Short mmCIF file of C-alpha atoms in Angstrom, two decimals:
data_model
loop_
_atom_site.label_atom_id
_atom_site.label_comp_id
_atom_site.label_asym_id
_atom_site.label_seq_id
_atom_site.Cartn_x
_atom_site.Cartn_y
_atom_site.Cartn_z
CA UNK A 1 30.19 -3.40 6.49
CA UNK A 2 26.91 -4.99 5.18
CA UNK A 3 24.21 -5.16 7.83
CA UNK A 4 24.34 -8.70 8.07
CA UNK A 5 27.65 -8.73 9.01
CA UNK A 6 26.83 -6.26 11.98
CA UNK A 7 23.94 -8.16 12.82
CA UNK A 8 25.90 -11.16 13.21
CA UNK A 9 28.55 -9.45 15.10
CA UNK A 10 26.22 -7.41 17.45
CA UNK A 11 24.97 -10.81 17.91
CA UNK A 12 27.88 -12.53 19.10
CA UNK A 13 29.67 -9.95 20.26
CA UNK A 14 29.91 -6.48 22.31
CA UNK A 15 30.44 -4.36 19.43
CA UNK A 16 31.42 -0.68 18.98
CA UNK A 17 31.04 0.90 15.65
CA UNK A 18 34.34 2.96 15.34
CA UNK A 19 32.65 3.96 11.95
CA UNK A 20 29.68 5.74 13.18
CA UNK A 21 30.85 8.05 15.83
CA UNK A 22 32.19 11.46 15.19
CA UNK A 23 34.95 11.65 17.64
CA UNK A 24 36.93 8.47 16.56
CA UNK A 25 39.99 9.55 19.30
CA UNK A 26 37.46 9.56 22.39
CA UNK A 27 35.96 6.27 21.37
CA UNK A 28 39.49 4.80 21.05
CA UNK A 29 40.14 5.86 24.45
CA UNK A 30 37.31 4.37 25.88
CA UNK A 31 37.22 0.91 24.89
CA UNK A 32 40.58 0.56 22.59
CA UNK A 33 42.43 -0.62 26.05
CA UNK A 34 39.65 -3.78 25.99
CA UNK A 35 39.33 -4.69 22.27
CA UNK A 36 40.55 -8.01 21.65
CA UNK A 37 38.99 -8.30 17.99
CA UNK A 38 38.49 -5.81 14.68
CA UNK A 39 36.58 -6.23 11.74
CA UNK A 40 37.66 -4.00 9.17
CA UNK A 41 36.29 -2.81 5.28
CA UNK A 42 38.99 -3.58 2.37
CA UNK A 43 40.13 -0.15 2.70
CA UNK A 44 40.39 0.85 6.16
CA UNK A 45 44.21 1.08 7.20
CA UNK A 46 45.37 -0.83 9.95
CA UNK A 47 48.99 -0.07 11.05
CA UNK A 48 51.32 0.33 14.08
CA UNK A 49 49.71 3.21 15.77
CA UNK A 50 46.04 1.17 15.51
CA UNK A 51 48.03 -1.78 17.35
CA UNK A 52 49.21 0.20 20.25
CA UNK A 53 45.95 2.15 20.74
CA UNK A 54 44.43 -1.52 21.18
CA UNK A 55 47.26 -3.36 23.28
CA UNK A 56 44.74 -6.79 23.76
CA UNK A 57 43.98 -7.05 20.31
CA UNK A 58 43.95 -10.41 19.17
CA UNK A 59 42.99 -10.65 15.54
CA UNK A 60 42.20 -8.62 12.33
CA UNK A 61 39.13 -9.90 10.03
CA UNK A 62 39.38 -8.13 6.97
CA UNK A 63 36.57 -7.94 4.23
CA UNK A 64 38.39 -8.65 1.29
CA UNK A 65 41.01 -10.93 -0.08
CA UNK A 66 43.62 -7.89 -0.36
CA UNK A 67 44.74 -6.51 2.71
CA UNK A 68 47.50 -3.92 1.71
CA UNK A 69 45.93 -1.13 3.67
CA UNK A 70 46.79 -3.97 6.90
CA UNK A 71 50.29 -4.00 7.99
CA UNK A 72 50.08 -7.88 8.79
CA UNK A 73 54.33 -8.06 8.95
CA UNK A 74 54.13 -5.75 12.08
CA UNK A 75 50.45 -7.55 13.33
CA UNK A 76 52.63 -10.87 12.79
CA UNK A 77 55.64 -9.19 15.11
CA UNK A 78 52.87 -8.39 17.92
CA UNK A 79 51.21 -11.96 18.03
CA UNK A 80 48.26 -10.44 16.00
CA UNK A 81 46.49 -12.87 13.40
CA UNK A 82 45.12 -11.44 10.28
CA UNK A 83 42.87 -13.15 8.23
CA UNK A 84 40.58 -12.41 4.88
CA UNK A 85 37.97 -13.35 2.55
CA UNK A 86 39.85 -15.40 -0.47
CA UNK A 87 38.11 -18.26 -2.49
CA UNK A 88 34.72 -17.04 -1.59
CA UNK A 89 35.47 -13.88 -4.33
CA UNK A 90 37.78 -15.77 -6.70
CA UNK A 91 35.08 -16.91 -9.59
CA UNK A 92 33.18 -13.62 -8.98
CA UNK A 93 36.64 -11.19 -10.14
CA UNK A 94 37.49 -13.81 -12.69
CA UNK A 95 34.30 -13.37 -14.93
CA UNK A 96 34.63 -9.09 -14.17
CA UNK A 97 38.26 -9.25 -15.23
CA UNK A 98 36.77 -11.41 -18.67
CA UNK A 99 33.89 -9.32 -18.76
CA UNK A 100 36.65 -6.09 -18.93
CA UNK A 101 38.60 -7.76 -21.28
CA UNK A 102 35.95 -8.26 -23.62
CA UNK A 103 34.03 -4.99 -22.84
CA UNK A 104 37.94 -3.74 -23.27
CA UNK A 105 38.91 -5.19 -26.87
CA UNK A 106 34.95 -5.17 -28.49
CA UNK A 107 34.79 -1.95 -27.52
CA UNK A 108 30.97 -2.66 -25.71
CA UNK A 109 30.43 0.61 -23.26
CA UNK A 110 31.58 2.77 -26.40
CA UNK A 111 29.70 1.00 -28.75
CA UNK A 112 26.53 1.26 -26.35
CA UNK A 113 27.05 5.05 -26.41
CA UNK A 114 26.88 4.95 -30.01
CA UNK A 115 23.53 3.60 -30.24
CA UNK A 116 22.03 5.40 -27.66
CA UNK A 117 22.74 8.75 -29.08
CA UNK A 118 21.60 7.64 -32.28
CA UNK A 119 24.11 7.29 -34.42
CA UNK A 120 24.07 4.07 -36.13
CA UNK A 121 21.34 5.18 -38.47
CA UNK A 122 24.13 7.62 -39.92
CA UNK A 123 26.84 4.66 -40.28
CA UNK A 124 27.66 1.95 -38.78
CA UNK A 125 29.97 1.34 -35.63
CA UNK A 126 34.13 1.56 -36.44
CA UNK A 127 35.59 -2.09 -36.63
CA UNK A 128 37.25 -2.81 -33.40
CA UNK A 129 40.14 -5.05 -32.16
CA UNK A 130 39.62 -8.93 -31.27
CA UNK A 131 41.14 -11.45 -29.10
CA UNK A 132 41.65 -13.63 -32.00
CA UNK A 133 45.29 -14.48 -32.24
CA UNK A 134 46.30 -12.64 -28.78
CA UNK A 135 48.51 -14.09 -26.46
CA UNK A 136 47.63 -12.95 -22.87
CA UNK A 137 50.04 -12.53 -19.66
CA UNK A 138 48.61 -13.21 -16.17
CA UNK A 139 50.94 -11.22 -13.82
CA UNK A 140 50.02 -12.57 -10.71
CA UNK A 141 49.53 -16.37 -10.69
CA UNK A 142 47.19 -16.53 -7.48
CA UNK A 143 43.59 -18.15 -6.82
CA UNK A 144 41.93 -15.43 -8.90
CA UNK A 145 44.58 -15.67 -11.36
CA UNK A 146 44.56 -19.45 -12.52
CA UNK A 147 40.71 -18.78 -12.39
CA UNK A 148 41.28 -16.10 -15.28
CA UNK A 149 43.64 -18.30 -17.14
CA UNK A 150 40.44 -21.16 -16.70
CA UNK A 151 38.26 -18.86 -18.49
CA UNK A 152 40.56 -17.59 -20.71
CA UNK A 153 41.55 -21.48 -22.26
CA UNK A 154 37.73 -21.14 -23.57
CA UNK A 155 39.00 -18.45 -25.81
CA UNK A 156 41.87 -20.71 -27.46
CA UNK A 157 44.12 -17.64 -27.11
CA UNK A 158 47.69 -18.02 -25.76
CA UNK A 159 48.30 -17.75 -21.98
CA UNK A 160 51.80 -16.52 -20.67
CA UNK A 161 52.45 -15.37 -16.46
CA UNK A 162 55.26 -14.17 -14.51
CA UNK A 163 55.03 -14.30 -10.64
CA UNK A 164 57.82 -15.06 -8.09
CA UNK A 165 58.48 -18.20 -9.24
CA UNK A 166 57.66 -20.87 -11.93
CA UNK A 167 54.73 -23.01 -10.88
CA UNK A 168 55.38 -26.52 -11.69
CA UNK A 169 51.87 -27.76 -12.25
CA UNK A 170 50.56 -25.51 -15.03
CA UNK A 171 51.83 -25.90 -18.46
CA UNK A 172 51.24 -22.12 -19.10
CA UNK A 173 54.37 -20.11 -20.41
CA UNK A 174 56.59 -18.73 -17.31
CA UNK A 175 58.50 -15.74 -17.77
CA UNK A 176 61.19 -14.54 -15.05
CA UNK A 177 60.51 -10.82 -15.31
CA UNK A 178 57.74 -8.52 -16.04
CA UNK A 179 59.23 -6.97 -18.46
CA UNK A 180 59.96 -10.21 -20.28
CA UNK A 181 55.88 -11.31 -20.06
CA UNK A 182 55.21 -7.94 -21.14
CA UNK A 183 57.38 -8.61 -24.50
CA UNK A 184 55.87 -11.74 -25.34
CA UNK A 185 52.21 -10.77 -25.16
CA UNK A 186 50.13 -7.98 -26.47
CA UNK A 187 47.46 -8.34 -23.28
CA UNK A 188 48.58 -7.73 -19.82
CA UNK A 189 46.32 -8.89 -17.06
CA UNK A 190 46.99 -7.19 -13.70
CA UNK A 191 46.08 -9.46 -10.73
CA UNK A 192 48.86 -9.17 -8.55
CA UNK A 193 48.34 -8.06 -4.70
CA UNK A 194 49.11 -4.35 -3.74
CA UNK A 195 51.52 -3.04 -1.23
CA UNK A 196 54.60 -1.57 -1.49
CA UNK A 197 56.72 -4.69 -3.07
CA UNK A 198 54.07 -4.03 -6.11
CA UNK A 199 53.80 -0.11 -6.50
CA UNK A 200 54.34 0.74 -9.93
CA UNK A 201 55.65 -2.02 -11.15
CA UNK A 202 53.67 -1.83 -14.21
CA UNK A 203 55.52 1.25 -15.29
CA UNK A 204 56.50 2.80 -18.74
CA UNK A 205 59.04 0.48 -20.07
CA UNK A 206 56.78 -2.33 -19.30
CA UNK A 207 54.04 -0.25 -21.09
CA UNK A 208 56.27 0.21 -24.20
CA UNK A 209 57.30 -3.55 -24.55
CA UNK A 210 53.25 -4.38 -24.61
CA UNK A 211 53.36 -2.15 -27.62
CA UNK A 212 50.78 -0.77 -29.54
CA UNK A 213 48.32 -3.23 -30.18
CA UNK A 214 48.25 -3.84 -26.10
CA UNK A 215 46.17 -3.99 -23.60
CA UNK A 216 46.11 -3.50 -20.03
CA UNK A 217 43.55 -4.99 -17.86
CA UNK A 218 43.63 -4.32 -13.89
CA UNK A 219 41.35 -6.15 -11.62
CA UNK A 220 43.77 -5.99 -8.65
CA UNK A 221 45.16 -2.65 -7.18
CA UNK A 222 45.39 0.77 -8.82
CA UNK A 223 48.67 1.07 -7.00
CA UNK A 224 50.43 -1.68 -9.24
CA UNK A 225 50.05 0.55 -12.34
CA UNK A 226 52.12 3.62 -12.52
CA UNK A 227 48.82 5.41 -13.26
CA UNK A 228 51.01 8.38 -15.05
CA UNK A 229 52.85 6.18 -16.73
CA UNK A 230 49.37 4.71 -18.11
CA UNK A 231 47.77 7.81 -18.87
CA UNK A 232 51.07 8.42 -21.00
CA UNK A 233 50.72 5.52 -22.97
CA UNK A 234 47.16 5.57 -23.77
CA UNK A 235 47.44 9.33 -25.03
CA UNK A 236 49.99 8.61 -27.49
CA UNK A 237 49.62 5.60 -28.89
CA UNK A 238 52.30 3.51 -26.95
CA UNK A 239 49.10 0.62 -25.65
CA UNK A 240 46.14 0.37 -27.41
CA UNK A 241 43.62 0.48 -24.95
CA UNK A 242 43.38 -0.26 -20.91
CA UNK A 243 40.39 -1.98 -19.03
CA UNK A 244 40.25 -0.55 -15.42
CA UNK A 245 38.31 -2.02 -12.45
CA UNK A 246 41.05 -0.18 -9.50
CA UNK A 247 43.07 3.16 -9.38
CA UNK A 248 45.55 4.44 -7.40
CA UNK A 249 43.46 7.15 -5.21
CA UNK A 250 39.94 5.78 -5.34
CA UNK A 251 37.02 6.64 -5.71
CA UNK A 252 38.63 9.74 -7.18
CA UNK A 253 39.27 8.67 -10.87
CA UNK A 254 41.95 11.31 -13.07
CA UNK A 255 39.94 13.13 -15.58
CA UNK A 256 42.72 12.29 -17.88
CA UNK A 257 41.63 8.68 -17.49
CA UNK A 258 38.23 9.80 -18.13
CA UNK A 259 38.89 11.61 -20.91
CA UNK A 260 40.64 8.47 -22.80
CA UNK A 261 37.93 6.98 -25.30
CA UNK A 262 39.70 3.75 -25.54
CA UNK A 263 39.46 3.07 -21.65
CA UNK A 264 36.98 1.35 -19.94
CA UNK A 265 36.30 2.32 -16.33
CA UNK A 266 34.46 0.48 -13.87
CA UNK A 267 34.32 1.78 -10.16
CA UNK A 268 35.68 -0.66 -7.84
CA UNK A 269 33.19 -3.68 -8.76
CA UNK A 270 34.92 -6.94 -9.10
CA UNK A 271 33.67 -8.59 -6.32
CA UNK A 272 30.26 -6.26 -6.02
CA UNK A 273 27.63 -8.84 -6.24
CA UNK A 274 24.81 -9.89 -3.48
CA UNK A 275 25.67 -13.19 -3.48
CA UNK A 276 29.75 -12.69 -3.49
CA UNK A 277 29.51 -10.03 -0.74
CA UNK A 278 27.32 -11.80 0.90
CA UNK A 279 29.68 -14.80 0.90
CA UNK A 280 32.42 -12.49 2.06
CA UNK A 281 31.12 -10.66 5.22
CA UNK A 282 30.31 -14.42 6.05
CA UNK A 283 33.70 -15.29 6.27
CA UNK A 284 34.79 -12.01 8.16
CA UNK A 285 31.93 -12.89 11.19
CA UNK A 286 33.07 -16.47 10.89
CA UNK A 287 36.90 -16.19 11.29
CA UNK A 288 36.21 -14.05 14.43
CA UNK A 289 33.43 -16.26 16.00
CA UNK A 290 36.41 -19.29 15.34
CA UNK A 291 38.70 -17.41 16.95
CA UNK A 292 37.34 -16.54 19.95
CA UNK A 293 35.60 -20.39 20.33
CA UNK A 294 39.11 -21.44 20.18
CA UNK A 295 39.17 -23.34 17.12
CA UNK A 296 41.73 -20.98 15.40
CA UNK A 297 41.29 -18.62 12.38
CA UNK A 298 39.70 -19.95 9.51
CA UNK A 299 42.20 -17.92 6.77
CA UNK A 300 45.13 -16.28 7.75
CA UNK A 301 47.09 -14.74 5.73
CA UNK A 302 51.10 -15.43 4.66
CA UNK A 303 51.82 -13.03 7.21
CA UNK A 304 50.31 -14.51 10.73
CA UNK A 305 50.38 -18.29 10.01
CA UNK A 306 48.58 -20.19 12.71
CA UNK A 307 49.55 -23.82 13.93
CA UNK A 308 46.56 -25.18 15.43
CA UNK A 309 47.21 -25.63 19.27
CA UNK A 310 46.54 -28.98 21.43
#
């Protein structure tokens, strides 16, 4: 957590920083039985055993606008309301995920190594690919999403999605299946949420119907890739190239990702700007100061709806 969002909270609230001790169980023991509220980082896992350790917990304020590591089905089941940090970080991924697309098809990090080490003197950079003519498939037709297809209409290049269902206000092509989005389009934008109804699902057949003058851009969770599957593809030819922001394991990266020349890497950074974080810890302090004035949380997720009592 940002210092300003422990200020705020040591502020407000009688806080213990789980995070800074180095026996985690004693702490747990000590004050879990009186903890009615949790802020949490967009990694920390939150799951059954957390719950019971922390029987008057109330509510879950997560810094991020994925919550995968959270189980918020079994929070919902114990009364516990979840909430996160959408819309603040939605413009801020969108221009990373067009930044990676670009930085993906020009070619930029490689082409920046190139000068550097001094070799345009001796000829000039290789021609690269283009978005001219592309069609590109949004999986994952969410806030950040229809702000990538926004962008993306600037480019005059096709846009194709498939989510779980057709969305009757946006006249971009709808396809039922993956599989079927990854057939008509030749760049794949990954921007679905993780979890386990996600894992994988961009696998090897999916991979193979992209073809190989396709691209794979992932500014969601490295768990929706089938990161084997990936590293398959890129090594022989099957894609053309993948733009990475997430992996599966971070921060550990495969060196066989590393190793790929036409991949571009980025460590984790689509929402990594002062202002956007800023923005974000923000909302976690404010959905728990709501909460416990009684005014309700400010942005549950799907998984703990809240009806606003009289």
């Amino acid at each position: 957590m940002q210092p300003e969002v422990v200020e705020a909270l040591a502020s407000r609230f009688r806080l213990h920083r789980l995070d800074q001790v180095a026996d985690k169980e004693a702490l747990l023991s000590e004050v879990g039985p009186h903890v009615r509220g949790l802020a949490v980082g967009a990694q920390t896992p939150v799951d059954a055993k957390i719950f019971d350790r922390l029987p008057r917990l109330e509510i879950v304020s997560n810094f991020g606008v994925g919550y995968d590591t959270i189980d918020a089905k079994e929070a919902g089941r114990r009364g516990i309301i979840v909430t996160n940090t959408p819309d603040v970080l939605t413009d801020e991924v969108a221009d990373l995920a067009l930044g990676l697309l670009l930085s993906t098809v020009r070619q930029i990090p490689q082409a920046d190594r190139y000068l550097r080490a001094g070799k345009w003197p001796t000829k000039p950079y290789p021609l690269t690919s283009t978005l001219r003519e592309r069609k590109v498939g949004i999986l994952g037709l969410g806030r950040i999403g229809h702000a990538i297809a926004r962008r993306l209409q600037g480019f005059d290049v096709a846009i194709h999605y498939h989510g779980r269902s057709r969305q009757s206000d946006v006249a971009y092509a709808y396809h039922a299946t993956l599989l079927d989005l990854a057939r008509a389009v030749d760049v794949l934008m990954v921007v679905a949420p993780g979890g386990a109804g996600t894992e994988g699902m961009v696998n090897a057949e999916v991979l193979a119907a992209l073809g190989p003058d396709g691209i794979v851009i992932n500014v969601a969770r490295g768990t929706v890739i089938d990161e084997p599957a990936l590293i398959d593809a890129l090594r022989s030819g099957t894609i053309h190239s993948a733009g990475l922001d997430v992996f599966a394991k971070e921060p550990q990266v495969p060196q066989e990702l590393i190793d790929v020349e036409r991949a571009v890497l980025l460590p984790h950074v689509g929402s990594a700007s002062v202002h956007t974080r800023r923005a974000m810890g923000r909302l976690v302090v404010d959905n728990l100061v709501s909460w416990f004035d009684g005014k309700g949380p400010l942005t549950p997720v799907a998984e703990t709806p809240w009806s606003r009592r009289a």
